[in-house]
GROMACS .gro file of C-alpha atoms in nm:
model
  297
    1MET     CA    1   1.503  -0.821  -2.043
    2GLN     CA    2   1.720  -1.076  -1.862
    3ARG     CA    3   1.580  -0.972  -1.523
    4LEU     CA    4   1.225  -0.983  -1.661
    5LYS     CA    5   1.295  -1.335  -1.788
    6GLY     CA    6   1.407  -1.438  -1.437
    7ILE     CA    7   1.094  -1.291  -1.281
    8LEU     CA    8   0.871  -1.470  -1.533
    9PHE     CA    9   1.055  -1.797  -1.464
   10ILE     CA   10   1.017  -1.782  -1.085
   11VAL     CA   11   0.655  -1.663  -1.095
   12SER     CA   12   0.559  -1.937  -1.344
   13GLY     CA   13   0.753  -2.199  -1.148
   14ALA     CA   14   0.600  -2.098  -0.815
   15MET     CA   15   0.248  -2.106  -0.960
   16LEU     CA   16   0.302  -2.449  -1.115
   17TRP     CA   17   0.450  -2.588  -0.793
   18GLY     CA   18   0.168  -2.432  -0.590
   19ALA     CA   19  -0.082  -2.607  -0.818
   20THR     CA   20   0.068  -2.951  -0.748
   21GLY     CA   21  -0.052  -2.943  -0.386
   22PRO     CA   22  -0.426  -2.924  -0.468
   23LEU     CA   23  -0.374  -3.179  -0.748
   24MET     CA   24  -0.229  -3.427  -0.500
   25GLU     CA   25  -0.503  -3.347  -0.249
   26TRP     CA   26  -0.771  -3.425  -0.509
   27LEU     CA   27  -0.606  -3.753  -0.611
   28LEU     CA   28  -0.569  -3.867  -0.249
   29ASN     CA   29  -0.929  -3.776  -0.166
   30HIS     CA   30  -1.106  -3.900  -0.480
   31THR     CA   31  -0.910  -4.209  -0.586
   32SER     CA   32  -0.767  -4.515  -0.415
   33LEU     CA   33  -0.412  -4.388  -0.464
   34THR     CA   34  -0.194  -4.397  -0.151
   35VAL     CA   35   0.086  -4.157  -0.061
   36SER     CA   36   0.354  -4.421  -0.129
   37PHE     CA   37   0.219  -4.534  -0.466
   38MET     CA   38   0.155  -4.184  -0.601
   39LEU     CA   39   0.496  -4.058  -0.489
   40THR     CA   40   0.679  -4.362  -0.630
   41ILE     CA   41   0.529  -4.295  -0.975
   42ARG     CA   42   0.582  -3.921  -0.957
   43LEU     CA   43   0.946  -3.928  -0.848
   44SER     CA   44   1.050  -4.217  -1.073
   45VAL     CA   45   0.894  -4.076  -1.389
   46ALA     CA   46   1.017  -3.720  -1.321
   47GLY     CA   47   1.368  -3.851  -1.254
   48ILE     CA   48   1.370  -4.050  -1.578
   49ILE     CA   49   1.249  -3.745  -1.772
   50LEU     CA   50   1.526  -3.520  -1.636
   51ILE     CA   51   1.803  -3.776  -1.684
   52THR     CA   52   1.683  -3.855  -2.037
   53TYR     CA   53   1.677  -3.483  -2.119
   54LEU     CA   54   2.037  -3.445  -1.999
   55LEU     CA   55   2.141  -3.753  -2.197
   56LEU     CA   56   1.985  -3.613  -2.514
   57THR     CA   57   2.166  -3.282  -2.464
   58GLY     CA   58   2.501  -3.459  -2.450
   59LYS     CA   59   2.564  -3.454  -2.075
   60ASN     CA   60   2.762  -3.734  -1.905
   61ILE     CA   61   2.494  -3.869  -1.674
   62PHE     CA   62   2.705  -4.150  -1.526
   63GLY     CA   63   3.022  -3.955  -1.446
   64ILE     CA   64   2.907  -3.875  -1.092
   65TRP     CA   65   2.894  -4.247  -1.008
   66GLN     CA   66   3.263  -4.288  -1.086
   67HIS     CA   67   3.347  -4.107  -0.761
   68LYS     CA   68   3.254  -4.293  -0.440
   69LEU     CA   69   3.228  -3.975  -0.232
   70TRP     CA   70   2.985  -3.803  -0.468
   71GLY     CA   71   2.796  -4.127  -0.528
   72ARG     CA   72   2.738  -4.177  -0.154
   73GLN     CA   73   2.627  -3.816  -0.112
   74LEU     CA   74   2.389  -3.851  -0.405
   75ILE     CA   75   2.228  -4.160  -0.248
   76VAL     CA   76   2.187  -3.981   0.087
   77PHE     CA   77   2.038  -3.679  -0.089
   78GLY     CA   78   1.801  -3.895  -0.293
   79ILE     CA   79   1.668  -4.089   0.007
   80VAL     CA   80   1.680  -3.842   0.297
   81GLY     CA   81   1.652  -3.514   0.106
   82MET     CA   82   1.443  -3.571  -0.206
   83LEU     CA   83   1.228  -3.861  -0.086
   84GLY     CA   84   1.215  -3.724   0.269
   85VAL     CA   85   1.078  -3.382   0.181
   86GLN     CA   86   0.842  -3.516  -0.087
   87PHE     CA   87   0.697  -3.789   0.136
   88ALA     CA   88   0.653  -3.555   0.433
   89PHE     CA   89   0.487  -3.294   0.208
   90VAL     CA   90   0.240  -3.540   0.052
   91ALA     CA   91   0.168  -3.700   0.391
   92ALA     CA   92   0.098  -3.354   0.537
   93ILE     CA   93  -0.147  -3.288   0.252
   94HIS     CA   94  -0.313  -3.624   0.318
   95GLU     CA   95  -0.352  -3.549   0.689
   96SER     CA   96  -0.460  -3.184   0.648
   97ASN     CA   97  -0.480  -3.000   0.314
   98ALA     CA   98  -0.261  -2.850   0.044
   99VAL     CA   99  -0.269  -2.496   0.188
  100LEU     CA  100  -0.146  -2.593   0.534
  101ALA     CA  101   0.115  -2.835   0.399
  102THR     CA  102   0.252  -2.570   0.161
  103LEU     CA  103   0.273  -2.310   0.436
  104LEU     CA  104   0.432  -2.547   0.689
  105GLN     CA  105   0.733  -2.586   0.462
  106PHE     CA  106   0.816  -2.226   0.555
  107LEU     CA  107   0.935  -2.365   0.889
  108ALA     CA  108   1.250  -2.472   0.704
  109PRO     CA  109   1.440  -2.139   0.754
  110ILE     CA  110   1.401  -2.181   1.130
  111PHE     CA  111   1.572  -2.521   1.122
  112VAL     CA  112   1.842  -2.384   0.890
  113VAL     CA  113   1.914  -2.100   1.134
  114ALA     CA  114   1.920  -2.345   1.427
  115TYR     CA  115   2.164  -2.576   1.246
  116VAL     CA  116   2.399  -2.294   1.147
  117SER     CA  117   2.392  -2.147   1.500
  118LEU     CA  118   2.473  -2.484   1.657
  119SER     CA  119   2.752  -2.542   1.405
  120LEU     CA  120   2.907  -2.203   1.485
  121LYS     CA  121   2.829  -2.245   1.859
  122LYS     CA  122   2.678  -1.900   1.893
  123TRP     CA  123   2.337  -1.738   1.912
  124PRO     CA  124   2.178  -1.626   1.583
  125PRO     CA  125   2.178  -1.252   1.497
  126LYS     CA  126   1.889  -1.039   1.619
  127TYR     CA  127   1.725  -1.015   1.277
  128GLN     CA  128   1.703  -1.396   1.261
  129VAL     CA  129   1.556  -1.416   1.613
  130ILE     CA  130   1.292  -1.156   1.517
  131GLY     CA  131   1.214  -1.346   1.196
  132ILE     CA  132   1.183  -1.678   1.380
  133ILE     CA  133   0.955  -1.536   1.650
  134GLY     CA  134   0.736  -1.373   1.386
  135THR     CA  135   0.716  -1.694   1.181
  136LEU     CA  136   0.614  -1.894   1.489
  137MET     CA  137   0.350  -1.633   1.580
  138GLY     CA  138   0.211  -1.655   1.227
  139LEU     CA  139   0.212  -2.035   1.251
  140PHE     CA  140   0.023  -2.019   1.582
  141LEU     CA  141  -0.248  -1.802   1.424
  142LEU     CA  142  -0.266  -2.032   1.120
  143LEU     CA  143  -0.310  -2.346   1.330
  144THR     CA  144  -0.547  -2.205   1.597
  145ASN     CA  145  -0.722  -1.902   1.442
  146ALA     CA  146  -0.612  -1.716   1.760
  147SER     CA  147  -0.798  -1.958   1.988
  148PHE     CA  148  -0.600  -2.107   2.278
  149ASP     CA  149  -0.861  -2.381   2.320
  150SER     CA  150  -0.828  -2.567   1.992
  151LEU     CA  151  -0.585  -2.685   1.728
  152LEU     CA  152  -0.736  -2.674   1.379
  153ILE     CA  153  -0.531  -2.968   1.252
  154SER     CA  154  -0.462  -3.310   1.399
  155PRO     CA  155  -0.139  -3.375   1.593
  156LYS     CA  156  -0.042  -3.620   1.317
  157ALA     CA  157  -0.081  -3.351   1.052
  158LEU     CA  158   0.127  -3.110   1.261
  159LEU     CA  159   0.397  -3.375   1.302
  160TRP     CA  160   0.416  -3.426   0.925
  161GLY     CA  161   0.422  -3.048   0.882
  162VAL     CA  162   0.723  -3.017   1.112
  163ALA     CA  163   0.882  -3.304   0.917
  164VAL     CA  164   0.832  -3.102   0.597
  165GLY     CA  165   1.025  -2.813   0.749
  166LEU     CA  166   1.305  -3.039   0.877
  167THR     CA  167   1.350  -3.235   0.556
  168PHE     CA  168   1.326  -2.919   0.342
  169ALA     CA  169   1.604  -2.766   0.552
  170PHE     CA  170   1.815  -3.079   0.494
  171TYR     CA  171   1.724  -3.070   0.124
  172THR     CA  172   1.848  -2.711   0.110
  173LEU     CA  173   2.172  -2.750   0.308
  174TYR     CA  174   2.305  -3.098   0.236
  175PRO     CA  175   2.351  -3.099  -0.145
  176ALA     CA  176   2.520  -2.756  -0.167
  177ARG     CA  177   2.868  -2.896  -0.244
  178LEU     CA  178   2.721  -3.169  -0.461
  179MET     CA  179   2.536  -2.917  -0.678
  180ARG     CA  180   2.839  -2.689  -0.706
  181GLU     CA  181   3.051  -2.978  -0.831
  182TRP     CA  182   2.794  -3.130  -1.067
  183ASN     CA  183   2.508  -3.016  -1.289
  184VAL     CA  184   2.210  -2.920  -1.069
  185LEU     CA  185   1.958  -3.094  -1.294
  186LEU     CA  186   2.175  -3.406  -1.291
  187VAL     CA  187   2.174  -3.416  -0.910
  188VAL     CA  188   1.799  -3.351  -0.896
  189GLY     CA  189   1.722  -3.607  -1.167
  190TRP     CA  190   1.922  -3.883  -1.001
  191GLY     CA  191   1.785  -3.777  -0.661
  192MET     CA  192   1.428  -3.817  -0.784
  193LEU     CA  193   1.500  -4.154  -0.943
  194ILE     CA  194   1.681  -4.284  -0.633
  195GLY     CA  195   1.400  -4.164  -0.407
  196GLY     CA  196   1.128  -4.308  -0.629
  197LEU     CA  197   1.296  -4.647  -0.670
  198THR     CA  198   1.372  -4.670  -0.297
  199LEU     CA  199   1.011  -4.601  -0.204
  200GLY     CA  200   0.890  -4.839  -0.473
  201ILE     CA  201   1.108  -5.121  -0.340
  202VAL     CA  202   1.011  -5.059   0.024
  203SER     CA  203   0.638  -5.044  -0.061
  204ARG     CA  204   0.669  -5.329  -0.317
  205VAL     CA  205   0.490  -5.119  -0.576
  206TRP     CA  206   0.487  -5.403  -0.831
  207LEU     CA  207   0.243  -5.594  -0.609
  208SER     CA  208   0.006  -5.301  -0.567
  209ASN     CA  209  -0.348  -5.326  -0.699
  210GLN     CA  210  -0.356  -4.949  -0.752
  211TRP     CA  211  -0.226  -4.969  -1.108
  212ILE     CA  212  -0.586  -5.017  -1.215
  213VAL     CA  213  -0.666  -4.653  -1.133
  214PHE     CA  214  -0.472  -4.552  -1.445
  215THR     CA  215  -0.741  -4.713  -1.659
  216ASP     CA  216  -0.947  -4.408  -1.560
  217PHE     CA  217  -0.862  -4.134  -1.810
  218LYS     CA  218  -0.920  -3.847  -1.565
  219THR     CA  219  -0.686  -3.997  -1.303
  220LEU     CA  220  -0.421  -4.067  -1.565
  221LEU     CA  221  -0.448  -3.711  -1.699
  222LEU     CA  222  -0.413  -3.562  -1.349
  223MET     CA  223  -0.107  -3.778  -1.276
  224VAL     CA  224   0.054  -3.664  -1.603
  225ALA     CA  225  -0.023  -3.302  -1.510
  226LEU     CA  226   0.119  -3.355  -1.160
  227ILE     CA  227   0.447  -3.495  -1.294
  228PHE     CA  228   0.471  -3.232  -1.569
  229PHE     CA  229   0.392  -2.934  -1.342
  230GLY     CA  230   0.634  -3.048  -1.072
  231THR     CA  231   0.922  -3.114  -1.313
  232VAL     CA  232   0.880  -2.791  -1.514
  233ALA     CA  233   0.836  -2.588  -1.194
  234PHE     CA  234   1.170  -2.703  -1.059
  235ILE     CA  235   1.349  -2.633  -1.389
  236LEU     CA  236   1.200  -2.282  -1.401
  237PHE     CA  237   1.298  -2.220  -1.038
  238LEU     CA  238   1.660  -2.318  -1.102
  239SER     CA  239   1.674  -2.121  -1.428
  240SER     CA  240   1.549  -1.804  -1.257
  241MET     CA  241   1.859  -1.800  -1.032
  242LYS     CA  242   2.070  -1.704  -1.335
  243TYR     CA  243   1.886  -1.377  -1.383
  244ILE     CA  244   1.761  -1.252  -1.043
  245THR     CA  245   1.895  -1.246  -0.686
  246ALA     CA  246   1.821  -1.501  -0.416
  247VAL     CA  247   1.620  -1.238  -0.228
  248GLU     CA  248   1.396  -1.170  -0.528
  249THR     CA  249   1.355  -1.546  -0.576
  250SER     CA  250   1.254  -1.589  -0.212
  251ILE     CA  251   1.003  -1.303  -0.226
  252LEU     CA  252   0.844  -1.407  -0.555
  253SER     CA  253   0.826  -1.775  -0.451
  254SER     CA  254   0.566  -1.670  -0.191
  255ILE     CA  255   0.325  -1.691  -0.484
  256GLU     CA  256   0.342  -2.070  -0.433
  257PRO     CA  257   0.125  -2.091  -0.117
  258LEU     CA  258  -0.104  -1.818  -0.250
  259THR     CA  259  -0.161  -2.026  -0.566
  260ALA     CA  260  -0.233  -2.335  -0.357
  261MET     CA  261  -0.475  -2.133  -0.146
  262ILE     CA  262  -0.667  -1.989  -0.443
  263ILE     CA  263  -0.700  -2.328  -0.616
  264SER     CA  264  -0.803  -2.497  -0.290
  265VAL     CA  265  -1.072  -2.236  -0.228
  266ILE     CA  266  -1.209  -2.274  -0.583
  267VAL     CA  267  -1.183  -2.654  -0.610
  268PHE     CA  268  -1.236  -2.776  -0.253
  269GLY     CA  269  -1.414  -2.482  -0.094
  270THR     CA  270  -1.131  -2.458   0.160
  271SER     CA  271  -1.175  -2.158   0.385
  272LEU     CA  272  -0.950  -1.989   0.639
  273GLY     CA  273  -1.060  -1.779   0.934
  274PHE     CA  274  -0.964  -1.413   0.969
  275TRP     CA  275  -0.678  -1.478   1.212
  276GLN     CA  276  -0.554  -1.767   0.999
  277LEU     CA  277  -0.524  -1.529   0.703
  278VAL     CA  278  -0.338  -1.286   0.929
  279GLY     CA  279  -0.110  -1.574   1.024
  280VAL     CA  280  -0.042  -1.653   0.657
  281PHE     CA  281   0.050  -1.289   0.595
  282VAL     CA  282   0.278  -1.274   0.902
  283MET     CA  283   0.458  -1.597   0.804
  284LEU     CA  284   0.524  -1.479   0.448
  285VAL     CA  285   0.648  -1.138   0.567
  286CYS     CA  286   0.880  -1.293   0.826
  287VAL     CA  287   1.027  -1.549   0.585
  288THR     CA  288   1.088  -1.266   0.336
  289TRP     CA  289   1.247  -1.061   0.617
  290LEU     CA  290   1.481  -1.349   0.700
  291SER     CA  291   1.584  -1.368   0.334
  292ILE     CA  292   1.642  -0.994   0.287
  293ALA     CA  293   1.825  -0.945   0.617
  294GLY     CA  294   2.033  -1.254   0.554
  295GLU     CA  295   2.139  -1.122   0.213
  296LYS     CA  296   2.247  -0.790   0.366
  297ALA     CA  297   2.432  -0.950   0.659
   0.00000   0.00000   0.00000
């Protein structure tokens, strides 16, 4: 029953997170909301919700700030990790679509392998090389539909997609010690709030004329759904780790891009060519292979 609970958690979390991509795509395409404004609201509100939840459950939410080392790391994580990956992801959606942006985050394992190999000053194992080559082949098919003459997304969209992979790799590696020392939800909650407030200050959100969009009930409802889905998805993802292995989590989280793809097809009429679908399959298989082989190594 415990394992079944973990599977239900990760599947539900992946589906909810996969649904946030098309939600953001709709908001960016059908309202006057900008990437900066939407992300400021989303991160700030989600961060406040998580921190308030921890406060109500009796957790010491300010203890981490009493240590300069952990406080500095939390700020770096909030700005470079949390805000970095979220901004790159939403910008990639804005420049392309939710399906491509979601799939491009699977470049992250390649950057993780590259970082670890450089740190150890040695070539990665053969299984990682095979996984990386396969992932890049799948990415080529996704972006070109097997045509050497054309790129199906703009260079700007591809740049943001690569940024998603880079920042997601940083998001995965950097806070490892921080999360071992402190409550994971505490780190994530403060990270979201720091990222949201930083972006809000830089973009001077209080001067924005976009607040008026929330007078539209449909837009307000979608923003509430976006914040709720994203926050619950992350909690479910973290909770699943207590009951199932990292490999099972990695495999089952592939439901995320599939959910984004199904919703995008239904809502936006997004379509992928035959070789693009082959590319999606190859990427998911190779990322899963990297996870399984890495667990056995």
